[in-house]
Short mmCIF file of C-alpha atoms in Angstrom, two decimals:
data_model
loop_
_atom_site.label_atom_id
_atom_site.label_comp_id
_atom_site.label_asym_id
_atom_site.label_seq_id
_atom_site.Cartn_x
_atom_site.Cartn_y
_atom_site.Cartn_z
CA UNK A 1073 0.00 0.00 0.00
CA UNK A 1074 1.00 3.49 -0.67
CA UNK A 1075 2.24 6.22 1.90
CA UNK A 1076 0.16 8.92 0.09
CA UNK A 1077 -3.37 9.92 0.36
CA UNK A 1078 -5.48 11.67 -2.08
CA UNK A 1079 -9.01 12.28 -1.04
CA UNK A 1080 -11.24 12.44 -4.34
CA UNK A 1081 -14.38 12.11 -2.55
CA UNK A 1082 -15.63 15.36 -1.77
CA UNK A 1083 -19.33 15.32 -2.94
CA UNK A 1084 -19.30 12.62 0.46
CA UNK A 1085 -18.08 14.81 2.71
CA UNK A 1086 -15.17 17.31 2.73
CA UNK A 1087 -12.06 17.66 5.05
CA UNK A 1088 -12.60 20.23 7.99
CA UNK A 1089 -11.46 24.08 6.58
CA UNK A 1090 -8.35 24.91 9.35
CA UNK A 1091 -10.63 28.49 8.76
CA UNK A 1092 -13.50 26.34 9.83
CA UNK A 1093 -11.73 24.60 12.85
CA UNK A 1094 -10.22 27.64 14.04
CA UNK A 1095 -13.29 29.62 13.99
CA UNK A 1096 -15.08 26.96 16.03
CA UNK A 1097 -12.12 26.94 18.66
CA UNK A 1098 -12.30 30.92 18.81
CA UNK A 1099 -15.98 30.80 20.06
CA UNK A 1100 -16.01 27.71 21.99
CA UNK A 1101 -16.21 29.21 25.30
CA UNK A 1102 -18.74 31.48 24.46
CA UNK A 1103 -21.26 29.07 23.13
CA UNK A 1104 -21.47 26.23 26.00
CA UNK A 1105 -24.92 27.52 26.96
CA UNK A 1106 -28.45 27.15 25.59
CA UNK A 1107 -29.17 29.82 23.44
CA UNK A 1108 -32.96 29.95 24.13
CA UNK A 1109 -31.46 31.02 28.18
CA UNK A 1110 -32.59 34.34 29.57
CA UNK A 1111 -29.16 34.63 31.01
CA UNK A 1112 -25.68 36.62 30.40
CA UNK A 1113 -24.60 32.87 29.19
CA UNK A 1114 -27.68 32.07 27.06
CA UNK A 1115 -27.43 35.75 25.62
CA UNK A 1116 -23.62 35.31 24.29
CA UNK A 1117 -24.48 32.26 22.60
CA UNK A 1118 -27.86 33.40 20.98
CA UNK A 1119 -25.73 36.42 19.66
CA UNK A 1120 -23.46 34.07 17.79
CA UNK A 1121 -26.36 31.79 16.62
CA UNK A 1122 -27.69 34.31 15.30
CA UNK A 1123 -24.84 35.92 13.91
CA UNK A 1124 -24.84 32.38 11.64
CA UNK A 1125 -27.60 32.78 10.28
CA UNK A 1126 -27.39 35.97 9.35
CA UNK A 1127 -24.78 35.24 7.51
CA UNK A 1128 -26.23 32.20 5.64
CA UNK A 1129 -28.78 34.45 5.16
CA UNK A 1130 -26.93 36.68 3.06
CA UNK A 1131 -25.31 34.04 1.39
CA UNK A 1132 -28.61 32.63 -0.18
CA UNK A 1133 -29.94 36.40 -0.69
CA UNK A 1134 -32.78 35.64 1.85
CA UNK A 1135 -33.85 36.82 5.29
CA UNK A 1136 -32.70 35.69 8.32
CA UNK A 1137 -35.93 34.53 9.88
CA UNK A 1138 -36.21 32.65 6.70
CA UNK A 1139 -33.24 30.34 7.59
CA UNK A 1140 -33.61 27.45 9.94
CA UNK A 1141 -31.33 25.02 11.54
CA UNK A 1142 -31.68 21.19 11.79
CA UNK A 1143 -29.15 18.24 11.61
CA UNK A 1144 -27.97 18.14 7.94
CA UNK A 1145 -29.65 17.89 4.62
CA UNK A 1146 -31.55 14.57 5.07
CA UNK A 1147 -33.29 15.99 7.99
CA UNK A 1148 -34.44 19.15 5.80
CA UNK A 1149 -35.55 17.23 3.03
CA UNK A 1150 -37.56 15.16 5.11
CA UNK A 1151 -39.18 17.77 6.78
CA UNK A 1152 -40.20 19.22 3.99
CA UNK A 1153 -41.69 16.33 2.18
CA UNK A 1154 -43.20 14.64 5.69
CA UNK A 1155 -45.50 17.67 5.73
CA UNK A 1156 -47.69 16.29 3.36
CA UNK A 1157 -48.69 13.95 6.12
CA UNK A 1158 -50.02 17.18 8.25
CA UNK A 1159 -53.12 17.91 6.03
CA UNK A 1160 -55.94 16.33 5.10
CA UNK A 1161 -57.23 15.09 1.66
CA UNK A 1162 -55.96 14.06 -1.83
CA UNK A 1163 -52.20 14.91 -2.39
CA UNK A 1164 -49.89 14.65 -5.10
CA UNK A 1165 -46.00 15.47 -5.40
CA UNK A 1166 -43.90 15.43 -8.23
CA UNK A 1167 -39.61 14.86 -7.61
CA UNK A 1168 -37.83 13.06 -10.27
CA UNK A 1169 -35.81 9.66 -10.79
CA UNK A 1170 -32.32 10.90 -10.12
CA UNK A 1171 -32.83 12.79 -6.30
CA UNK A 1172 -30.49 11.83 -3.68
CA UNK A 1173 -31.87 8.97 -1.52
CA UNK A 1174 -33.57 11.53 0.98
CA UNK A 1175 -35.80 12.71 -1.76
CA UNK A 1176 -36.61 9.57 -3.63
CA UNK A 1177 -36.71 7.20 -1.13
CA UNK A 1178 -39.34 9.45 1.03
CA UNK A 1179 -41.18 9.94 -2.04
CA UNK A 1180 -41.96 6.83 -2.55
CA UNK A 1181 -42.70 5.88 1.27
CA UNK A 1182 -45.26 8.48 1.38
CA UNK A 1183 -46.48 6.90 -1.75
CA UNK A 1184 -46.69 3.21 -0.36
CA UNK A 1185 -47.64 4.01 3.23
CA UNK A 1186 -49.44 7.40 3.33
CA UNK A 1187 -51.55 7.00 -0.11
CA UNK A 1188 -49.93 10.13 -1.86
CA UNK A 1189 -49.78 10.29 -5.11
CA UNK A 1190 -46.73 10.26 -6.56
CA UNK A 1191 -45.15 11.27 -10.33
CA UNK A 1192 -41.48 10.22 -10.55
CA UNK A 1193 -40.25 12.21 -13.59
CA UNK A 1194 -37.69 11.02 -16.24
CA UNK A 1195 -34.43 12.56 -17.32
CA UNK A 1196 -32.80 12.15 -20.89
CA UNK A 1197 -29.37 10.46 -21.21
CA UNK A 1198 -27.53 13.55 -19.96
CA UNK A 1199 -29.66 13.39 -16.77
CA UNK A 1200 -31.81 16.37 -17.65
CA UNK A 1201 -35.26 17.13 -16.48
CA UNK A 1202 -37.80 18.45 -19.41
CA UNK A 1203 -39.92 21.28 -18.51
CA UNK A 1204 -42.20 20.11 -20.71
CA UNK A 1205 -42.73 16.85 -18.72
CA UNK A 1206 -42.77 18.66 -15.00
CA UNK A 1207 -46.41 20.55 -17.03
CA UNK A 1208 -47.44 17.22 -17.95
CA UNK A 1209 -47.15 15.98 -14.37
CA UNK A 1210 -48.65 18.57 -12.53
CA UNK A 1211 -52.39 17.74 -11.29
CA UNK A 1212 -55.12 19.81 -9.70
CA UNK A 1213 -53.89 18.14 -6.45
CA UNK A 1214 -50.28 18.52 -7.09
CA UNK A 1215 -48.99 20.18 -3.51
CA UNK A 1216 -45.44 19.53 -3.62
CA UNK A 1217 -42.53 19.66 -6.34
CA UNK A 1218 -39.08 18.53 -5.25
CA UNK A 1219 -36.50 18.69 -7.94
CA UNK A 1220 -32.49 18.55 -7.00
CA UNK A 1221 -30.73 21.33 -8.21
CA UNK A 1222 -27.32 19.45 -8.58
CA UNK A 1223 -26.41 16.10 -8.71
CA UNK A 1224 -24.65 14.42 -6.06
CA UNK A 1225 -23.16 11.39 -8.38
CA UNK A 1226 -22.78 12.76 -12.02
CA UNK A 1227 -22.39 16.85 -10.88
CA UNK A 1228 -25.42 17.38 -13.34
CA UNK A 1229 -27.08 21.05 -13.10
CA UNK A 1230 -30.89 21.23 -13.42
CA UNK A 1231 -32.49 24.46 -14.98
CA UNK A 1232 -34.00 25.43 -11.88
CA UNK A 1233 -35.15 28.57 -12.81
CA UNK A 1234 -36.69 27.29 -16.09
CA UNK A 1235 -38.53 24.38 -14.03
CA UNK A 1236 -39.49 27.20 -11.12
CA UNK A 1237 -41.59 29.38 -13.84
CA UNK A 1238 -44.00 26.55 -14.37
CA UNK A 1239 -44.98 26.02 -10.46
CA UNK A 1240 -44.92 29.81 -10.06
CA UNK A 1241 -47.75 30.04 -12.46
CA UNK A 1242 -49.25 26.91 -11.19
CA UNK A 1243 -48.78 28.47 -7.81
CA UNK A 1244 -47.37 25.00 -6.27
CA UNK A 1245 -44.53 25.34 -4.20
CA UNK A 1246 -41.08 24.47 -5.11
CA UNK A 1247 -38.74 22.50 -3.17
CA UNK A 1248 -34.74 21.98 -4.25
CA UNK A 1249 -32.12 20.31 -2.77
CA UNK A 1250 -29.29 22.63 -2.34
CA UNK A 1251 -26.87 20.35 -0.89
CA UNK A 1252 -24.12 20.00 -3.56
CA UNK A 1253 -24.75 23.13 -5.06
CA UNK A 1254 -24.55 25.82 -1.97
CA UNK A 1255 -21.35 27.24 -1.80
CA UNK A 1256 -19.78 25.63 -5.35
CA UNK A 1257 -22.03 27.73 -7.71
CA UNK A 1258 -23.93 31.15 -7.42
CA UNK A 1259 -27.31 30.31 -5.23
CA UNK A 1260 -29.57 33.46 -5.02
CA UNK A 1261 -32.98 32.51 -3.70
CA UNK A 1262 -34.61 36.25 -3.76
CA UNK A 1263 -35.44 37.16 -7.13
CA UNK A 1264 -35.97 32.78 -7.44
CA UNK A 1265 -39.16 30.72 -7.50
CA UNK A 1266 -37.63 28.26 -4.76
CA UNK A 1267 -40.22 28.29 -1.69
CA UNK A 1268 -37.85 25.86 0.28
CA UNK A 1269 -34.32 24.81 0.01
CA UNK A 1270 -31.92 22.31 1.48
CA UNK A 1271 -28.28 22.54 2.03
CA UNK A 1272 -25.30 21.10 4.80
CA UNK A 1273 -22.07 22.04 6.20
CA UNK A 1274 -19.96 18.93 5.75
CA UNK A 1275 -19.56 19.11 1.68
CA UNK A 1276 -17.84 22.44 1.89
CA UNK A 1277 -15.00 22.30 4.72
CA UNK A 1278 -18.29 22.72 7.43
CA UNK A 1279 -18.70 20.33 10.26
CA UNK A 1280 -20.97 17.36 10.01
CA UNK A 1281 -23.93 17.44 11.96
CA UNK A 1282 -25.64 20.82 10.68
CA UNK A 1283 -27.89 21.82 7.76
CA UNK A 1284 -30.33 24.17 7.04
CA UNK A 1285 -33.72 24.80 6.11
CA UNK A 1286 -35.26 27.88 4.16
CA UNK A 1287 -38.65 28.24 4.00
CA UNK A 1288 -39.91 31.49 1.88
CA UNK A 1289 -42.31 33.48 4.07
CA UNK A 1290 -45.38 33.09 3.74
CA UNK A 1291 -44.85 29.73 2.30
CA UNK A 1292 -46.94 26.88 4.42
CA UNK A 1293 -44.60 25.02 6.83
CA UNK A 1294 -45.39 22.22 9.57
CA UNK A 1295 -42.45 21.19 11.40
CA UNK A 1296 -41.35 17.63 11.63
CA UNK A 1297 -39.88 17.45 15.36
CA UNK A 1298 -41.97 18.73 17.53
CA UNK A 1299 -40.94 20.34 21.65
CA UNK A 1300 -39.38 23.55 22.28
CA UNK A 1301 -39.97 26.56 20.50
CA UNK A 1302 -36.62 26.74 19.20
CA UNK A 1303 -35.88 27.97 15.81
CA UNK A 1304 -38.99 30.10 15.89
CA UNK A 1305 -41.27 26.75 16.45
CA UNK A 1306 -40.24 24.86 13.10
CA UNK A 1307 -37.71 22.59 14.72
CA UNK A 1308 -37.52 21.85 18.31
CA UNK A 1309 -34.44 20.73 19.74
CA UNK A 1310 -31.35 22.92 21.36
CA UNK A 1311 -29.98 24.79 18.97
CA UNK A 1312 -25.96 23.43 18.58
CA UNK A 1313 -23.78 27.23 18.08
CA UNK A 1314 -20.96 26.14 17.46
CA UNK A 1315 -21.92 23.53 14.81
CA UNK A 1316 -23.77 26.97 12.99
CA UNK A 1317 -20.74 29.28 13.62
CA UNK A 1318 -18.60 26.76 11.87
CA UNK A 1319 -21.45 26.35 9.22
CA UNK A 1320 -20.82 29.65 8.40
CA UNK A 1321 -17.39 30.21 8.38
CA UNK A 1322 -17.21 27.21 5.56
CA UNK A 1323 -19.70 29.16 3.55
CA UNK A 1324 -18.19 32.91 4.00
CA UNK A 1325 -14.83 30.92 2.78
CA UNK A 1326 -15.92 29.04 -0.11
CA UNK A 1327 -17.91 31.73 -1.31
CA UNK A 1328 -15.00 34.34 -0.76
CA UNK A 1329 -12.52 31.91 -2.69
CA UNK A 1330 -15.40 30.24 -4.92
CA UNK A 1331 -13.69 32.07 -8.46
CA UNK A 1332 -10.33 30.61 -7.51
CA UNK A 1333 -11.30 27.10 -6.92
CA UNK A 1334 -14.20 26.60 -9.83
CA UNK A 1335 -10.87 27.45 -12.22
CA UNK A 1336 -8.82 24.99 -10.56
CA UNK A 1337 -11.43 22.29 -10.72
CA UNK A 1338 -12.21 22.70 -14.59
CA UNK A 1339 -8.46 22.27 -15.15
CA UNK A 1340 -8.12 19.06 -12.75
CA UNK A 1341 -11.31 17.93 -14.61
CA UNK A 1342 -9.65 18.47 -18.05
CA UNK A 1343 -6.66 16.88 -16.73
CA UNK A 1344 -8.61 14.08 -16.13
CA UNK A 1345 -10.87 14.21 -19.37
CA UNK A 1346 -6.77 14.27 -20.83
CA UNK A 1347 -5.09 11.55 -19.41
CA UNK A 1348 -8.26 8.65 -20.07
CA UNK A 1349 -8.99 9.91 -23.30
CA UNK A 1350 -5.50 7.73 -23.95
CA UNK A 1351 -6.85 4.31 -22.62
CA UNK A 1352 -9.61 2.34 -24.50
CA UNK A 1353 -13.07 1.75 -23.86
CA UNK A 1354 -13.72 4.87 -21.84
CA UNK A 1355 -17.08 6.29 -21.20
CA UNK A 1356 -17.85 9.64 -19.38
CA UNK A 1357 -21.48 10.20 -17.73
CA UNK A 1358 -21.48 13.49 -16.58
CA UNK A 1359 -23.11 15.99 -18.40
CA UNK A 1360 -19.65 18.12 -19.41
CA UNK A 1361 -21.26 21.19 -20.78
CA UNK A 1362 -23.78 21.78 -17.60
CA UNK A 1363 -22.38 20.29 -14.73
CA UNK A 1364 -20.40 21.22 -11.33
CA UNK A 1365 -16.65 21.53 -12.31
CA UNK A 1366 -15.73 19.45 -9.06
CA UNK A 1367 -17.45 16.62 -10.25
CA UNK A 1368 -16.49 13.91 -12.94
CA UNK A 1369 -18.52 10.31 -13.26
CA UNK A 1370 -17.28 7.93 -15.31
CA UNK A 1371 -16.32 4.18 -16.15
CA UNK A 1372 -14.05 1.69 -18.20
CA UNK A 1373 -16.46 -1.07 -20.21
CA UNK A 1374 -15.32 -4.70 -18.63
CA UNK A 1375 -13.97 -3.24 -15.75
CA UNK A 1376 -15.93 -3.23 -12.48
CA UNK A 1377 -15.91 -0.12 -10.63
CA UNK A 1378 -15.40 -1.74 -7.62
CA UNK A 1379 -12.05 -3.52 -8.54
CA UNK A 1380 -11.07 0.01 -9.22
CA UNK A 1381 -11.94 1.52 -6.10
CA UNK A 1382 -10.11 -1.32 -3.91
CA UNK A 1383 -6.99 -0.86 -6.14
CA UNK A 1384 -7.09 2.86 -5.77
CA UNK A 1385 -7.36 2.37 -2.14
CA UNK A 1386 -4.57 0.00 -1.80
CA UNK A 1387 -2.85 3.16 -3.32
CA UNK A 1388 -3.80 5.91 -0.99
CA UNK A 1389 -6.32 6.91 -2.92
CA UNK A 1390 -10.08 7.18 -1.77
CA UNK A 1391 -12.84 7.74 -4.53
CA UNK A 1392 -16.71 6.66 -5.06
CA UNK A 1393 -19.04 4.74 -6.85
CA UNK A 1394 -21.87 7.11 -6.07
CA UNK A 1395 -23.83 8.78 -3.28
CA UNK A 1396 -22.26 7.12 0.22
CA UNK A 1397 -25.52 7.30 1.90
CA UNK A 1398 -25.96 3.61 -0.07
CA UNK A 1399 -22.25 2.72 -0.77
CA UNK A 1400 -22.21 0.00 1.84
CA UNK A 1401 -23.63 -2.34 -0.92
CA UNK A 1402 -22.12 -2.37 -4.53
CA UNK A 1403 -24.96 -2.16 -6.51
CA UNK A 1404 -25.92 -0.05 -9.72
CA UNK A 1405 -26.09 4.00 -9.05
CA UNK A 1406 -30.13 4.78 -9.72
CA UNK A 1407 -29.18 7.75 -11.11
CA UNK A 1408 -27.17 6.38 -14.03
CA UNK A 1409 -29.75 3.75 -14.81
CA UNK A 1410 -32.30 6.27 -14.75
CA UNK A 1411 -30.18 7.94 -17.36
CA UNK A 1412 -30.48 5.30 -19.37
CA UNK A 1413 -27.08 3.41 -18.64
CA UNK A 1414 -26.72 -0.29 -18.80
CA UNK A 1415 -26.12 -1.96 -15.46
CA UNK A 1416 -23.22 -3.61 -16.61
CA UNK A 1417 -22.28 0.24 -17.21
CA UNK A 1418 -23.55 1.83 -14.37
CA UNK A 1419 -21.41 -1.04 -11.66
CA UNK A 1420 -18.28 0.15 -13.99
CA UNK A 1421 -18.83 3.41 -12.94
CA UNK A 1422 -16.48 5.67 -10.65
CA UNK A 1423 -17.23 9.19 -9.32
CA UNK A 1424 -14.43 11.58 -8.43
CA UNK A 1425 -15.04 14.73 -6.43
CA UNK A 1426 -12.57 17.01 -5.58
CA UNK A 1427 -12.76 20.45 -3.11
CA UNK A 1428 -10.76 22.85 -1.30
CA UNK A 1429 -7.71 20.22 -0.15
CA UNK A 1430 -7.29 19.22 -3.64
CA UNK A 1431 -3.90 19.78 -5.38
CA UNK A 1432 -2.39 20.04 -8.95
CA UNK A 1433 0.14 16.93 -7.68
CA UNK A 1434 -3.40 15.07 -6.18
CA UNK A 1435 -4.78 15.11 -9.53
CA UNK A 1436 -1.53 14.12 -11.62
CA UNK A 1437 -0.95 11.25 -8.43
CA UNK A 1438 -4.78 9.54 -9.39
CA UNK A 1439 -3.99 9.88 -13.14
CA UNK A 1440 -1.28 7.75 -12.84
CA UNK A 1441 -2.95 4.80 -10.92
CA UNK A 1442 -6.28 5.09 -12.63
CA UNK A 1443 -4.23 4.60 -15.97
CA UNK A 1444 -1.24 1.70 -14.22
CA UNK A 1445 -4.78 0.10 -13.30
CA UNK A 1446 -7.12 0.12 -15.59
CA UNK A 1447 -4.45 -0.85 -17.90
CA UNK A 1448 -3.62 -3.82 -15.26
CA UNK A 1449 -7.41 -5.13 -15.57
CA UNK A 1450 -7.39 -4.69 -19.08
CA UNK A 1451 -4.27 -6.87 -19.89
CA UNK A 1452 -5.47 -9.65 -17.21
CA UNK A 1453 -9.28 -9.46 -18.52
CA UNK A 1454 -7.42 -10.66 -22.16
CA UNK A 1455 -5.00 -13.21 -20.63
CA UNK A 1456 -7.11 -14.30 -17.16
CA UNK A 1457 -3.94 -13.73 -15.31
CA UNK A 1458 -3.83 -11.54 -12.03
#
């Protein structure tokens, strides 16, 4: 095994900012108490919670009462889908085949247990959503439409705007998950259709264990843990500062130095694009002309993507075949069969994400071993020699 160690997994979870950690240090004597105290102690940390989400706030071009906290973005897309369950009568909700598991999966629970309606919506072979089809779907009854706005697996960018136009006439509110997308690429929700958005610390430098929640006011909202009155009612549960403060940092750094890095992640994705457009049977699934510029998906035909990943590993180097929230198995990514891919295709298929830690030398280091490898496979898939 090798002595290096090249994180390429990114859109999993990011390495802690030293920004990040320091800024949580600076204020962790300040925020030990419960923010919703009447006292001296409860005061200095409601000033810094608040101070967070301010800040968020301005980041997203919203208000701060509009910004809520909860425990990352699995939490806030759940919330906002499991308040269907709150009213009464016929309901319908419209996501699409290629959400992350949050999304989907709830989706179709609520279908199967709970007797909503449900319209999963199809995506061409680039993993795009039709407007067209969203007008198609949408019902009399329709009360919900949750559509990602970037793909966690292929990096793909949905036309959000385009998509939000057709619920703002309907007058159906319009949910997005923000998660890979907040922080990496310009997200301004005030001039947008977007009544509620979803988005985490941990893929930008920020600690696990935090997300947020905006809901657009006057938008309908019923909260999904219910207590305290924390968080203005919509999420009881004490409030965790310094998990927010560092929350905030991340996204004050990444937005500050978000020029910067998007040009160094189109050139490590080029050199990428450069050094496997030299080996044979090569096939790229990310959408390269729309698509995050941290993000590359793709695979080797005959080669599984799994004897890939344990040779990179055995190298130092860590990568993905997907979203990690179902990694533990080894099965075909949903998202690239719902873009049509063959399953042979989609379980020969690697994702590489890269972020803030990410070097030049990182980049040129996988290049080498993705090439030594697949090259290894290739030769022993002719002969049947190891």
């Amino acid at each position: 095994m090798s002595n290096s160690k090249i994180y390429l997994d990114h859109n999993a979870t990011s390495p802690l900012l030293p920004e990040v950690s320091a800024a949580m240090a600076e204020v962790e004597h300040l925020a030990f108490a419960n923010p919703s105290s009447p006292h001296w102690a409860g005061r200095d940390a409601r000033i810094l919670l608040e101070d967070s989400r301010e800040k968020l706030a301005q980041a997203l071009g919203t208000k701060p009462q509009e910004i809520f906290f909860t425990s990352g973005g699995s939490e806030s897309n759940n919330t906002v889908l499991r308040q269907l369950l709150m009213t009464s009568g016929e309901k319908h909700i419209i996501s699409s085949s290629v959400e992350h598991p949050s999304v989907l999966e709830t989706c179709r629970i609520l279908a199967e247990q709970q007797n909503i309606q449900f319209t999963e919506l199809a995506v061409d072979s680039s993993g795009t959503l039709a407007p067209d089809d969203l007008s198609a779907a949408i019902r009399p009854e329709t009360e919900l439409i949750s559509l990602i706005s970037a793909n966690n697996e292929t990096g793909k960018l949905q036309s959000i705007e385009e998509l939000t136009k057709i619920t703002q006439q309907q007058q159906i509110p319009f949910h997005t998950d923000l998660v890979q997308a907040f922080g990496k690429i310009e997200c301004d929700l005030s001039t947008s259709g977007i009544d509620y958005a979803t988005a985490t610390a941990h893929k930008l430098g920020g600690p696990r264990g935090i997300g947020l929640l905006y809901v657009r006011e006057g938008t309908p909202f019923q909260s999904l843990i219910s207590g305290g009155k924390q968080e203005r009612a919509r999420r009881a549960g004490t409030e965790n500062v310094i998990l927010a403060v560092g929350f905030a940092k991340a996204v004050e750094w990444y937005l500050k130095n978000q020029s910067k890095l998007n040009e160094q992640f189109f050139k490590y994705r080029q050199s990428v694009l450069e050094e496997i457009a030299k080996l044979e049977k090569i096939f790229i699934n990310t959408d390269l002309e729309n698509s995050l510029p941290n993000t590359l998906n793709f695979g080797c035909h005959g080669i599984s993507a799994e004897s890939l990943l344990i040779s990179l590993d055995m190298d130092g180097v860590a990568v993905s075949t997907g979203s990690a929230c179902s990694s533990g198995a080894m099965e075909a990514s949903h998202v690239l069969l719902a873009m049509g891919i063959s399953r042979a295709e989609a379980k020969s298929s690697l994702r590489i994400s890269w972020g803030w830690s990410t070097s030049s030398e990182d980049i040129d280091y996988f290049c080498a071993r993705l090439t030594h490898h697949i090259l290894r496979l290739q030769a022993k898939n002719k002969t049947g020699n190891p």
